[in-house]
Amino acid sequence: MITVDALPSTFSFRKEEAALIVIDMQRDFLEPGGFGESLGNDVAQLRRTIAPLAAFMATWRAAGLPVIHTREGHLPDLSDCPPAKLLRGAPSMRIGDPTRNGRILIRGEYGHDIIDELQPIEGEAVVDKPGKGAFYATELAELLEKDGIKSLLVAGVTTEVCVHTTVREANDRGYECLVLADCVGSYFPEFQRVGLEMIAAQGGIFGWVADSTAISLKEQP
Ligand code: C5J
């Protein structure tokens, strides 16, 4: 059993029942000149997660533990993108529009893929999702069931959108989630702070929170 000093209380998991899930670390969200920046966001707020996540992922992989990556995006004909999502707001660019990184959030385009620093390695699952949550309209539930996963360590972007939605979905399905505070990011510092507080509030209403550096993968008696 591994135990982690977390908020609001100790988080415990069995290595053979745990997976690291990395949410949407895609060029469209994190690269300077990409979609996220074009919306007026400061991508540095997300990019600060790359180094701690790369370090933690290396330790996790070295222990032989599974990593699952997700990517938010849509089919080229946008048939899996609800009009409400496509038309919402008044952005200068919309999903499917062309950029120098390819069409925004379209599967197969350069910008849709995971950043170079965190590319999946052979054998790791990549779950393509049309929504904010990683369970909606994906194979994630079957994948976790097949591997007997009960605990999820959660990293990625953005904290208050796709990380939150996925953790809430996972919580409702009976998974225990530890959100890695230094490995999740929001474009908005206030949302980052409050987003993490919301997870651990009320006795851990839908999860636990700790920095990745609080985790030692050495077995404790
Ligand atoms: C957003 C995400 N923020 N991955 N996507 O639209 O959080």
Coordinates of N, CA and C and ligand atoms in Angstrom, one line a residue:
M1 N 0.9 -1.2 0.0 CA 0.0 0.0 0.0 C 0.9 1.3 0.0
I2 N 0.5 2.2 -0.8 CA 1.2 3.5 -0.9 C 0.3 4.5 -0.2
T3 N 0.9 5.3 0.7 CA 0.1 6.4 1.4 C 0.7 7.7 1.1
V4 N -0.1 8.7 0.9 CA 0.3 10.0 0.5 C -0.3 11.0 1.5
D5 N 0.5 12.0 1.9 CA 0.1 13.0 2.8 C -0.7 14.0 1.9
A6 N -2.0 14.0 1.9 CA -2.8 14.8 1.0 C -3.9 15.6 1.7
L7 N -4.6 16.4 1.0 CA -5.7 17.1 1.5 C -7.0 16.5 1.0
P8 N -8.0 16.3 1.8 CA -8.1 16.7 3.2 C -7.6 15.6 4.2
S9 N -7.1 14.5 3.7 CA -6.6 13.4 4.6 C -5.7 12.5 3.8
T10 N -5.1 11.6 4.4 CA -4.2 10.6 3.8 C -4.9 9.9 2.6
F11 N -4.2 9.9 1.5 CA -4.7 9.1 0.3 C -3.9 7.8 0.2
S12 N -4.6 6.7 0.1 CA -3.9 5.4 0.0 C -4.3 4.7 -1.2
F13 N -3.3 4.0 -1.9 CA -3.7 3.2 -3.0 C -2.7 2.1 -3.2
R14 N -3.2 1.0 -3.9 CA -2.4 -0.1 -4.3 C -1.8 0.1 -5.7
K15 N -0.5 -0.1 -5.8 CA 0.1 0.2 -7.1 C -0.5 -0.6 -8.2
E16 N -0.9 -1.9 -7.9 CA -1.5 -2.7 -9.0 C -2.9 -2.3 -9.4
E17 N -3.5 -1.4 -8.6 CA -4.8 -0.9 -8.9 C -4.9 0.6 -9.2
A18 N -3.7 1.1 -9.6 CA -3.6 2.6 -9.9 C -3.2 2.9 -11.3
A19 N -3.7 4.0 -11.8 CA -3.2 4.6 -13.1 C -3.0 6.1 -12.9
L20 N -2.0 6.6 -13.7 CA -1.9 8.0 -13.8 C -2.6 8.4 -15.1
I21 N -3.6 9.4 -14.9 CA -4.3 9.9 -16.1 C -3.9 11.3 -16.4
V22 N -3.5 11.5 -17.6 CA -2.9 12.8 -18.0 C -3.9 13.5 -19.0
I23 N -4.5 14.5 -18.5 CA -5.6 15.1 -19.3 C -5.1 16.2 -20.3
D24 N -5.3 16.0 -21.5 CA -5.3 17.0 -22.6 C -4.1 17.9 -22.6
M25 N -2.9 17.3 -22.4 CA -1.7 18.1 -22.5 C -1.3 18.3 -24.0
Q26 N -2.2 19.0 -24.7 CA -2.1 19.1 -26.1 C -1.5 20.5 -26.5
R27 N -0.9 20.5 -27.7 CA -0.3 21.7 -28.3 C -1.4 22.8 -28.4
D28 N -2.6 22.5 -28.7 CA -3.6 23.5 -28.9 C -3.8 24.3 -27.6
F29 N -3.6 23.6 -26.5 CA -3.8 24.3 -25.2 C -2.5 24.9 -24.6
L30 N -1.4 24.3 -24.9 CA -0.1 24.7 -24.2 C 0.9 25.4 -25.0
E31 N 0.8 25.3 -26.3 CA 1.9 25.9 -27.1 C 1.7 27.4 -27.3
P32 N 2.8 28.2 -27.2 CA 2.7 29.6 -27.6 C 2.3 29.6 -29.1
G33 N 1.4 30.5 -29.5 CA 0.9 30.6 -30.9 C -0.2 29.7 -31.1
G34 N -0.6 28.9 -30.2 CA -1.7 27.9 -30.4 C -3.1 28.5 -30.1
F35 N -4.1 27.6 -30.0 CA -5.5 28.0 -29.8 C -5.7 28.7 -28.5
G36 N -5.1 28.1 -27.4 CA -5.3 28.7 -26.1 C -4.8 30.1 -26.0
E37 N -3.6 30.3 -26.6 CA -3.0 31.7 -26.6 C -3.8 32.6 -27.5
S38 N -4.4 32.1 -28.6 CA -5.2 32.9 -29.5 C -6.4 33.5 -28.8
L39 N -6.9 32.8 -27.7 CA -8.1 33.3 -27.0 C -7.7 34.3 -26.0
G40 N -6.4 34.7 -25.9 CA -6.0 35.7 -25.0 C -5.4 35.1 -23.7
N41 N -5.2 33.8 -23.7 CA -4.7 33.2 -22.4 C -3.2 33.2 -22.4
D42 N -2.7 33.2 -21.1 CA -1.2 33.2 -20.9 C -0.9 31.7 -20.7
V43 N -0.2 31.1 -21.7 CA 0.0 29.7 -21.7 C 1.1 29.3 -20.6
A44 N 1.8 30.3 -20.1 CA 2.8 30.0 -19.1 C 2.1 29.4 -17.9
Q45 N 0.9 29.8 -17.7 CA 0.1 29.3 -16.5 C -0.1 27.8 -16.6
L46 N -0.1 27.3 -17.9 CA -0.2 25.8 -18.0 C 1.1 25.2 -18.1
R47 N 2.1 25.9 -18.8 CA 3.4 25.3 -19.1 C 4.2 25.0 -17.8
R48 N 3.9 25.7 -16.7 CA 4.6 25.4 -15.4 C 4.3 24.0 -14.9
T49 N 3.3 23.3 -15.5 CA 3.1 21.9 -15.1 C 4.0 20.9 -15.8
I50 N 4.6 21.3 -16.9 CA 5.3 20.3 -17.7 C 6.4 19.7 -17.0
A51 N 7.3 20.5 -16.4 CA 8.5 19.9 -15.8 C 8.1 18.9 -14.6
P52 N 7.3 19.4 -13.6 CA 6.9 18.4 -12.6 C 6.2 17.2 -13.1
L53 N 5.3 17.3 -14.1 CA 4.6 16.2 -14.6 C 5.6 15.2 -15.3
A54 N 6.5 15.8 -16.1 CA 7.5 14.9 -16.8 C 8.3 14.1 -15.8
A55 N 8.7 14.8 -14.7 CA 9.5 14.1 -13.7 C 8.7 13.0 -13.0
F56 N 7.4 13.4 -12.6 CA 6.6 12.3 -12.0 C 6.3 11.2 -12.9
M57 N 6.0 11.5 -14.2 CA 5.7 10.4 -15.1 C 6.9 9.5 -15.3
A58 N 8.1 10.0 -15.3 CA 9.3 9.2 -15.4 C 9.4 8.2 -14.2
T59 N 9.1 8.7 -13.0 CA 9.2 7.9 -11.8 C 8.1 6.8 -11.9
W60 N 6.9 7.2 -12.3 CA 5.7 6.3 -12.4 C 6.0 5.2 -13.4
R61 N 6.5 5.6 -14.6 CA 6.8 4.6 -15.6 C 7.9 3.7 -15.2
A62 N 8.9 4.2 -14.5 CA 10.1 3.4 -14.0 C 9.6 2.3 -13.1
A63 N 8.5 2.6 -12.4 CA 7.9 1.6 -11.4 C 7.0 0.7 -12.2
G64 N 6.9 0.8 -13.5 CA 6.1 -0.1 -14.3 C 4.6 0.1 -14.2
L65 N 4.2 1.4 -13.9 CA 2.8 1.7 -13.6 C 2.2 2.3 -14.9
P66 N 0.8 2.1 -15.1 CA 0.2 2.6 -16.3 C -0.1 4.1 -16.4
V67 N 0.2 4.6 -17.6 CA -0.2 6.0 -17.8 C -1.3 6.0 -18.9
I68 N -2.3 6.8 -18.7 CA -3.4 6.9 -19.7 C -3.4 8.4 -20.1
H69 N -3.3 8.7 -21.4 CA -3.4 10.1 -21.9 C -4.7 10.4 -22.5
T70 N -5.2 11.6 -22.4 CA -6.4 11.9 -23.1 C -6.2 13.1 -24.0
R71 N -7.0 13.3 -25.0 CA -6.9 14.4 -25.9 C -8.4 14.9 -26.2
E72 N -8.6 16.2 -26.0 CA -9.9 16.7 -26.4 C -9.9 17.0 -27.8
G73 N -10.9 16.6 -28.6 CA -11.0 17.0 -30.0 C -12.1 16.3 -30.7
H74 N -12.2 16.6 -32.0 CA -13.4 16.2 -32.8 C -13.0 15.6 -34.1
L75 N -13.9 14.9 -34.7 CA -13.8 14.3 -36.1 C -13.7 15.5 -37.1
P76 N -13.0 15.2 -38.2 CA -12.8 16.3 -39.2 C -14.1 16.9 -39.7
D77 N -15.2 16.1 -39.7 CA -16.5 16.7 -40.2 C -17.3 17.3 -39.0
L78 N -16.7 17.3 -37.8 CA -17.4 17.9 -36.6 C -18.7 17.2 -36.2
S79 N -18.9 16.0 -36.7 CA -20.2 15.3 -36.4 C -20.3 15.0 -35.0
D80 N -19.2 14.9 -34.2 CA -19.2 14.6 -32.8 C -19.1 15.9 -31.9
C81 N -19.3 17.0 -32.6 CA -19.2 18.3 -31.8 C -20.6 18.9 -31.7
P82 N -21.2 19.0 -30.6 CA -22.5 19.6 -30.5 C -22.5 21.0 -30.9
P83 N -23.5 21.4 -31.7 CA -23.6 22.9 -32.1 C -23.4 23.8 -30.9
A84 N -23.9 23.5 -29.8 CA -23.8 24.3 -28.6 C -22.4 24.6 -28.2
K85 N -21.5 23.6 -28.4 CA -20.1 23.7 -28.1 C -19.4 24.5 -29.2
L86 N -19.8 24.3 -30.4 CA -19.1 24.9 -31.6 C -19.4 26.4 -31.6
L87 N -20.7 26.8 -31.3 CA -21.1 28.1 -31.5 C -21.0 29.0 -30.3
R88 N -20.7 28.4 -29.1 CA -20.8 29.2 -27.8 C -19.7 30.3 -27.8
G89 N -20.1 31.4 -27.2 CA -19.2 32.5 -27.1 C -18.9 33.3 -28.4
A90 N -17.9 34.2 -28.3 CA -17.6 35.0 -29.5 C -16.1 35.0 -29.7
P91 N -15.5 33.8 -29.8 CA -14.0 33.7 -30.0 C -13.6 34.2 -31.4
S92 N -12.4 34.6 -31.5 CA -11.9 35.0 -32.9 C -11.8 33.8 -33.7
M93 N -11.6 32.6 -33.1 CA -11.4 31.4 -33.9 C -12.3 30.3 -33.2
R94 N -12.8 29.4 -34.0 CA -13.6 28.3 -33.5 C -13.0 26.9 -33.8
I95 N -13.5 25.9 -33.1 CA -13.1 24.5 -33.3 C -13.2 24.2 -34.8
G96 N -12.2 23.7 -35.4 CA -12.2 23.3 -36.8 C -11.6 24.4 -37.7
D97 N -11.4 25.6 -37.2 CA -10.8 26.7 -38.0 C -9.3 26.3 -38.3
P98 N -8.8 26.8 -39.4 CA -7.4 26.5 -39.7 C -6.4 27.4 -38.9
T99 N -5.3 26.9 -38.4 CA -4.2 27.7 -37.8 C -2.9 27.2 -38.3
R100 N -1.8 27.8 -37.9 CA -0.5 27.3 -38.4 C -0.2 25.9 -37.8
N101 N -1.0 25.5 -36.8 CA -0.8 24.1 -36.2 C -1.9 23.1 -36.7
G102 N -2.6 23.5 -37.8 CA -3.7 22.7 -38.3 C -5.0 23.2 -37.8
R103 N -6.1 22.4 -38.1 CA -7.4 22.8 -37.7 C -7.6 22.6 -36.2
I104 N -8.2 23.6 -35.5 CA -8.3 23.6 -34.0 C -9.0 22.4 -33.5
L105 N -8.4 21.7 -32.6 CA -9.0 20.6 -31.9 C -9.6 19.6 -32.8
I106 N -9.0 19.3 -33.9 CA -9.4 18.3 -34.8 C -8.4 17.1 -34.8
R107 N -9.0 15.9 -34.6 CA -8.2 14.7 -34.5 C -7.3 14.5 -35.7
G108 N -6.0 14.2 -35.4 CA -5.1 14.0 -36.5 C -4.3 15.3 -36.9
E109 N -4.7 16.4 -36.4 CA -3.9 17.7 -36.7 C -2.8 17.8 -35.7
Y110 N -1.8 18.6 -36.1 CA -0.6 18.7 -35.2 C -0.9 19.4 -33.9
G111 N -1.8 20.4 -33.9 CA -2.1 21.1 -32.7 C -2.9 20.2 -31.7
H112 N -3.6 19.2 -32.2 CA -4.5 18.4 -31.4 C -3.6 17.4 -30.6
D113 N -2.4 17.2 -31.0 CA -1.6 16.1 -30.4 C -0.9 16.6 -29.1
I114 N -0.4 15.6 -28.4 CA 0.2 15.9 -27.1 C 1.6 16.5 -27.3
I115 N 1.9 17.5 -26.4 CA 3.2 18.2 -26.5 C 4.4 17.2 -26.5
D116 N 5.5 17.6 -27.2 CA 6.6 16.7 -27.3 C 7.2 16.2 -26.0
E117 N 7.2 17.1 -25.0 CA 7.8 16.7 -23.7 C 7.0 15.6 -23.0
L118 N 5.7 15.4 -23.3 CA 4.9 14.4 -22.6 C 4.3 13.3 -23.5
Q119 N 5.0 13.1 -24.6 CA 4.4 12.2 -25.6 C 4.3 10.8 -25.0
P120 N 3.2 10.1 -25.3 CA 3.0 8.7 -24.8 C 4.1 7.8 -25.3
I121 N 4.4 6.8 -24.5 CA 5.4 5.8 -25.0 C 4.6 4.6 -25.4
E122 N 5.3 3.6 -26.1 CA 4.7 2.5 -26.6 C 3.9 1.7 -25.5
G123 N 2.7 1.3 -25.9 CA 1.9 0.6 -24.9 C 0.9 1.4 -24.1
E124 N 1.2 2.7 -24.0 CA 0.3 3.6 -23.2 C -1.0 4.0 -24.0
A125 N -2.1 3.9 -23.3 CA -3.4 4.2 -23.9 C -3.5 5.7 -24.2
V126 N -4.1 6.1 -25.3 CA -4.5 7.5 -25.6 C -6.0 7.5 -25.9
V127 N -6.7 8.2 -25.0 CA -8.2 8.2 -25.1 C -8.6 9.5 -25.8
D128 N -9.2 9.5 -26.9 CA -9.7 10.7 -27.6 C -11.1 10.9 -27.1
K129 N -11.4 12.2 -26.7 CA -12.7 12.5 -26.1 C -13.3 13.7 -26.7
P130 N -14.6 13.7 -27.0 CA -15.2 14.9 -27.6 C -15.7 15.9 -26.6
G131 N -15.7 15.5 -25.3 CA -16.2 16.3 -24.3 C -15.1 16.8 -23.3
K132 N -15.6 17.3 -22.2 CA -14.7 17.8 -21.2 C -14.3 16.6 -20.3
G133 N -15.2 15.8 -20.0 CA -14.9 14.6 -19.1 C -14.3 13.5 -20.0
A134 N -13.4 12.7 -19.4 CA -12.8 11.6 -20.1 C -13.6 10.3 -20.2
F135 N -14.7 10.3 -19.5 CA -15.6 9.1 -19.5 C -16.7 9.2 -20.6
Y136 N -17.1 10.5 -20.9 CA -18.2 10.7 -21.9 C -17.8 10.3 -23.3
A137 N -18.5 9.3 -23.9 CA -18.3 8.9 -25.3 C -16.9 8.4 -25.5
T138 N -16.3 7.7 -24.6 CA -15.0 7.1 -24.8 C -14.9 5.7 -24.2
E139 N -13.8 5.1 -24.4 CA -13.6 3.7 -24.0 C -12.9 3.6 -22.6
L140 N -12.8 4.8 -21.9 CA -12.0 4.8 -20.7 C -12.6 3.8 -19.6
A141 N -13.9 3.8 -19.4 CA -14.5 2.9 -18.4 C -14.1 1.5 -18.6
E142 N -14.2 1.0 -19.8 CA -13.8 -0.4 -20.2 C -12.3 -0.6 -19.9
L143 N -11.5 0.3 -20.3 CA -10.1 0.2 -20.1 C -9.7 0.0 -18.6
L144 N -10.3 0.9 -17.8 CA -10.0 0.8 -16.3 C -10.5 -0.5 -15.7
E145 N -11.7 -0.9 -16.2 CA -12.3 -2.1 -15.7 C -11.5 -3.3 -16.0
K146 N -11.0 -3.4 -17.3 CA -10.2 -4.5 -17.8 C -8.9 -4.6 -17.0
D147 N -8.3 -3.5 -16.6 CA -7.0 -3.5 -15.9 C -7.2 -3.5 -14.3
G148 N -8.4 -3.6 -13.9 CA -8.7 -3.6 -12.4 C -8.2 -2.4 -11.7
I149 N -8.4 -1.2 -12.4 CA -7.9 0.1 -11.8 C -9.0 0.6 -10.9
K150 N -8.6 1.0 -9.7 CA -9.6 1.6 -8.7 C -9.2 3.0 -8.3
S151 N -7.9 3.3 -8.4 CA -7.4 4.7 -8.0 C -6.8 5.4 -9.2
L152 N -7.1 6.7 -9.3 CA -6.6 7.5 -10.4 C -5.8 8.6 -9.8
L153 N -4.5 8.8 -10.3 CA -3.8 10.0 -10.0 C -3.9 10.9 -11.2
V154 N -4.4 12.1 -11.0 CA -4.8 12.9 -12.1 C -4.0 14.1 -12.3
A155 N -3.5 14.3 -13.6 CA -2.7 15.5 -14.0 C -3.3 16.1 -15.2
G156 N -2.8 17.3 -15.6 CA -3.2 17.8 -16.9 C -3.9 19.2 -16.8
V157 N -4.6 19.5 -17.9 CA -5.2 20.8 -18.0 C -6.6 20.7 -18.6
T158 N -7.5 21.7 -18.3 CA -7.3 22.7 -17.3 C -8.0 22.3 -16.0
T159 N -7.5 22.8 -15.0 CA -7.9 22.3 -13.6 C -9.4 22.4 -13.5
E160 N -10.0 23.6 -13.8 CA -11.4 23.8 -13.5 C -12.3 23.2 -14.6
V161 N -11.8 22.8 -15.7 CA -12.6 22.3 -16.8 C -12.5 20.8 -17.0
C162 N -11.5 20.4 -17.8 CA -11.4 18.9 -18.1 C -10.9 18.1 -16.9
V163 N -10.1 18.7 -16.1 CA -9.6 17.9 -14.9 C -10.8 17.7 -14.0
H164 N -11.5 18.8 -13.7 CA -12.6 18.8 -12.7 C -13.7 17.8 -13.3
T165 N -14.1 18.0 -14.5 CA -15.1 17.2 -15.1 C -14.8 15.7 -15.0
T166 N -13.6 15.4 -15.4 CA -13.1 14.0 -15.3 C -13.1 13.4 -13.9
V167 N -12.6 14.2 -12.9 CA -12.6 13.7 -11.6 C -14.0 13.5 -11.0
R168 N -14.9 14.4 -11.4 CA -16.3 14.3 -10.9 C -16.9 13.0 -11.5
E169 N -16.7 12.8 -12.8 CA -17.2 11.6 -13.5 C -16.6 10.4 -12.8
A170 N -15.3 10.4 -12.5 CA -14.7 9.2 -11.9 C -15.2 9.0 -10.6
N171 N -15.4 10.0 -9.8 CA -15.9 9.9 -8.4 C -17.3 9.2 -8.5
D172 N -18.2 9.6 -9.4 CA -19.5 9.1 -9.5 C -19.5 7.6 -9.9
R173 N -18.4 7.2 -10.5 CA -18.2 5.8 -10.9 C -17.5 5.0 -9.9
G174 N -17.1 5.6 -8.8 CA -16.5 4.8 -7.7 C -15.0 4.8 -7.6
Y175 N -14.4 5.6 -8.5 CA -12.9 5.7 -8.4 C -12.5 6.7 -7.4
E176 N -11.3 6.4 -6.8 CA -10.7 7.4 -5.8 C -9.7 8.1 -6.6
C177 N -9.8 9.5 -6.5 CA -8.9 10.3 -7.4 C -8.0 11.2 -6.5
L178 N -6.7 11.2 -6.8 CA -5.8 12.1 -6.2 C -5.3 13.1 -7.3
V179 N -5.7 14.3 -7.1 CA -5.3 15.3 -8.1 C -3.9 15.9 -7.7
L180 N -3.0 15.9 -8.7 CA -1.6 16.3 -8.4 C -1.5 17.9 -8.6
A181 N -1.5 18.6 -7.5 CA -1.6 20.1 -7.6 C -0.6 20.7 -8.5
D182 N 0.6 20.3 -8.4 CA 1.7 20.9 -9.2 C 1.7 20.4 -10.7
C183 N 0.9 19.4 -11.0 CA 0.8 18.9 -12.4 C -0.5 19.2 -13.0
V184 N -1.3 20.0 -12.5 CA -2.6 20.5 -13.1 C -2.5 22.0 -13.2
G185 N -3.1 22.5 -14.3 CA -3.0 24.0 -14.5 C -4.2 24.6 -15.1
S186 N -4.4 25.9 -14.8 CA -5.5 26.7 -15.3 C -4.8 28.0 -15.9
Y187 N -5.5 28.5 -16.9 CA -5.1 29.8 -17.4 C -5.3 30.9 -16.4
F188 N -6.2 30.6 -15.4 CA -6.6 31.6 -14.4 C -6.1 31.2 -13.0
P189 N -5.1 32.0 -12.4 CA -4.6 31.6 -11.1 C -5.7 31.4 -10.0
E190 N -6.7 32.2 -10.1 CA -7.8 32.1 -9.1 C -8.6 30.8 -9.3
F191 N -8.8 30.4 -10.5 CA -9.5 29.2 -10.8 C -8.7 28.0 -10.3
Q192 N -7.4 28.1 -10.5 CA -6.5 27.0 -10.1 C -6.6 26.8 -8.6
R193 N -6.5 27.9 -7.8 CA -6.6 27.8 -6.4 C -7.9 27.3 -5.9
V194 N -9.0 27.9 -6.4 CA -10.3 27.5 -6.0 C -10.7 26.1 -6.5
G195 N -10.3 25.8 -7.7 CA -10.5 24.5 -8.3 C -10.0 23.4 -7.4
L196 N -8.8 23.6 -6.9 CA -8.2 22.6 -6.1 C -8.9 22.5 -4.7
E197 N -9.2 23.7 -4.2 CA -9.9 23.8 -2.9 C -11.2 23.0 -3.0
M198 N -11.9 23.2 -4.1 CA -13.3 22.6 -4.2 C -13.2 21.1 -4.2
I199 N -12.1 20.5 -4.7 CA -12.0 19.0 -4.7 C -11.8 18.5 -3.3
A200 N -11.0 19.1 -2.5 CA -10.7 18.6 -1.2 C -11.7 19.1 -0.1
A201 N -12.5 20.1 -0.4 CA -13.5 20.6 0.6 C -14.5 19.6 1.0
Q202 N -15.1 19.9 2.1 CA -16.2 19.0 2.6 C -15.7 17.6 2.8
G203 N -14.5 17.4 3.4 CA -14.0 16.1 3.6 C -13.6 15.4 2.4
G204 N -13.3 16.1 1.3 CA -12.9 15.5 0.0 C -14.1 15.1 -0.7
I205 N -14.9 16.1 -1.1 CA -16.2 15.9 -1.7 C -16.2 15.0 -3.0
F206 N -15.1 15.2 -3.8 CA -14.9 14.2 -4.9 C -13.5 13.9 -5.1
G207 N -12.6 14.1 -4.1 CA -11.2 13.6 -4.3 C -10.3 14.2 -3.3
W208 N -9.0 13.9 -3.6 CA -7.9 14.3 -2.7 C -6.9 15.2 -3.5
V209 N -6.1 16.0 -2.9 CA -5.1 16.9 -3.6 C -3.8 16.8 -2.9
A210 N -2.7 16.6 -3.6 CA -1.3 16.7 -3.1 C -0.4 17.0 -4.2
D211 N 0.8 17.6 -3.9 CA 1.8 17.8 -4.9 C 2.4 16.4 -5.3
S212 N 2.9 16.3 -6.5 CA 3.5 15.0 -6.9 C 4.7 14.7 -6.1
T213 N 5.4 15.7 -5.6 CA 6.6 15.5 -4.8 C 6.3 14.9 -3.4
A214 N 5.0 14.8 -3.0 CA 4.6 14.2 -1.8 C 4.5 12.7 -1.9
I215 N 4.6 12.2 -3.2 CA 4.4 10.8 -3.4 C 5.7 10.0 -3.5
S216 N 5.8 8.9 -2.7 CA 6.9 8.0 -2.8 C 6.3 6.7 -3.2
L217 N 6.9 6.1 -4.2 CA 6.3 4.8 -4.7 C 6.9 3.6 -4.0
K218 N 7.8 3.9 -2.9 CA 8.3 2.7 -2.1 C 7.1 2.2 -1.2
E219 N 7.0 0.9 -1.2 CA 5.9 0.3 -0.4 C 6.1 0.6 1.1
Q220 N 5.0 1.0 1.8 CA 5.1 1.2 3.2 C 4.4 0.0 3.9
P221 N 4.9 -0.4 5.0 CA 4.4 -1.6 5.7 C 2.9 -1.4 6.1
Ligands
C5J1 C1 -10.9 23.3 -22.1 C2 -9.8 21.4 -21.2 N1 -10.6 24.2 -21.1 N2 -8.9 20.5 -21.6 N3 -10.4 22.1 -22.2 O1 -11.7 23.7 -23.0 O2 -9.8 21.8 -20.1

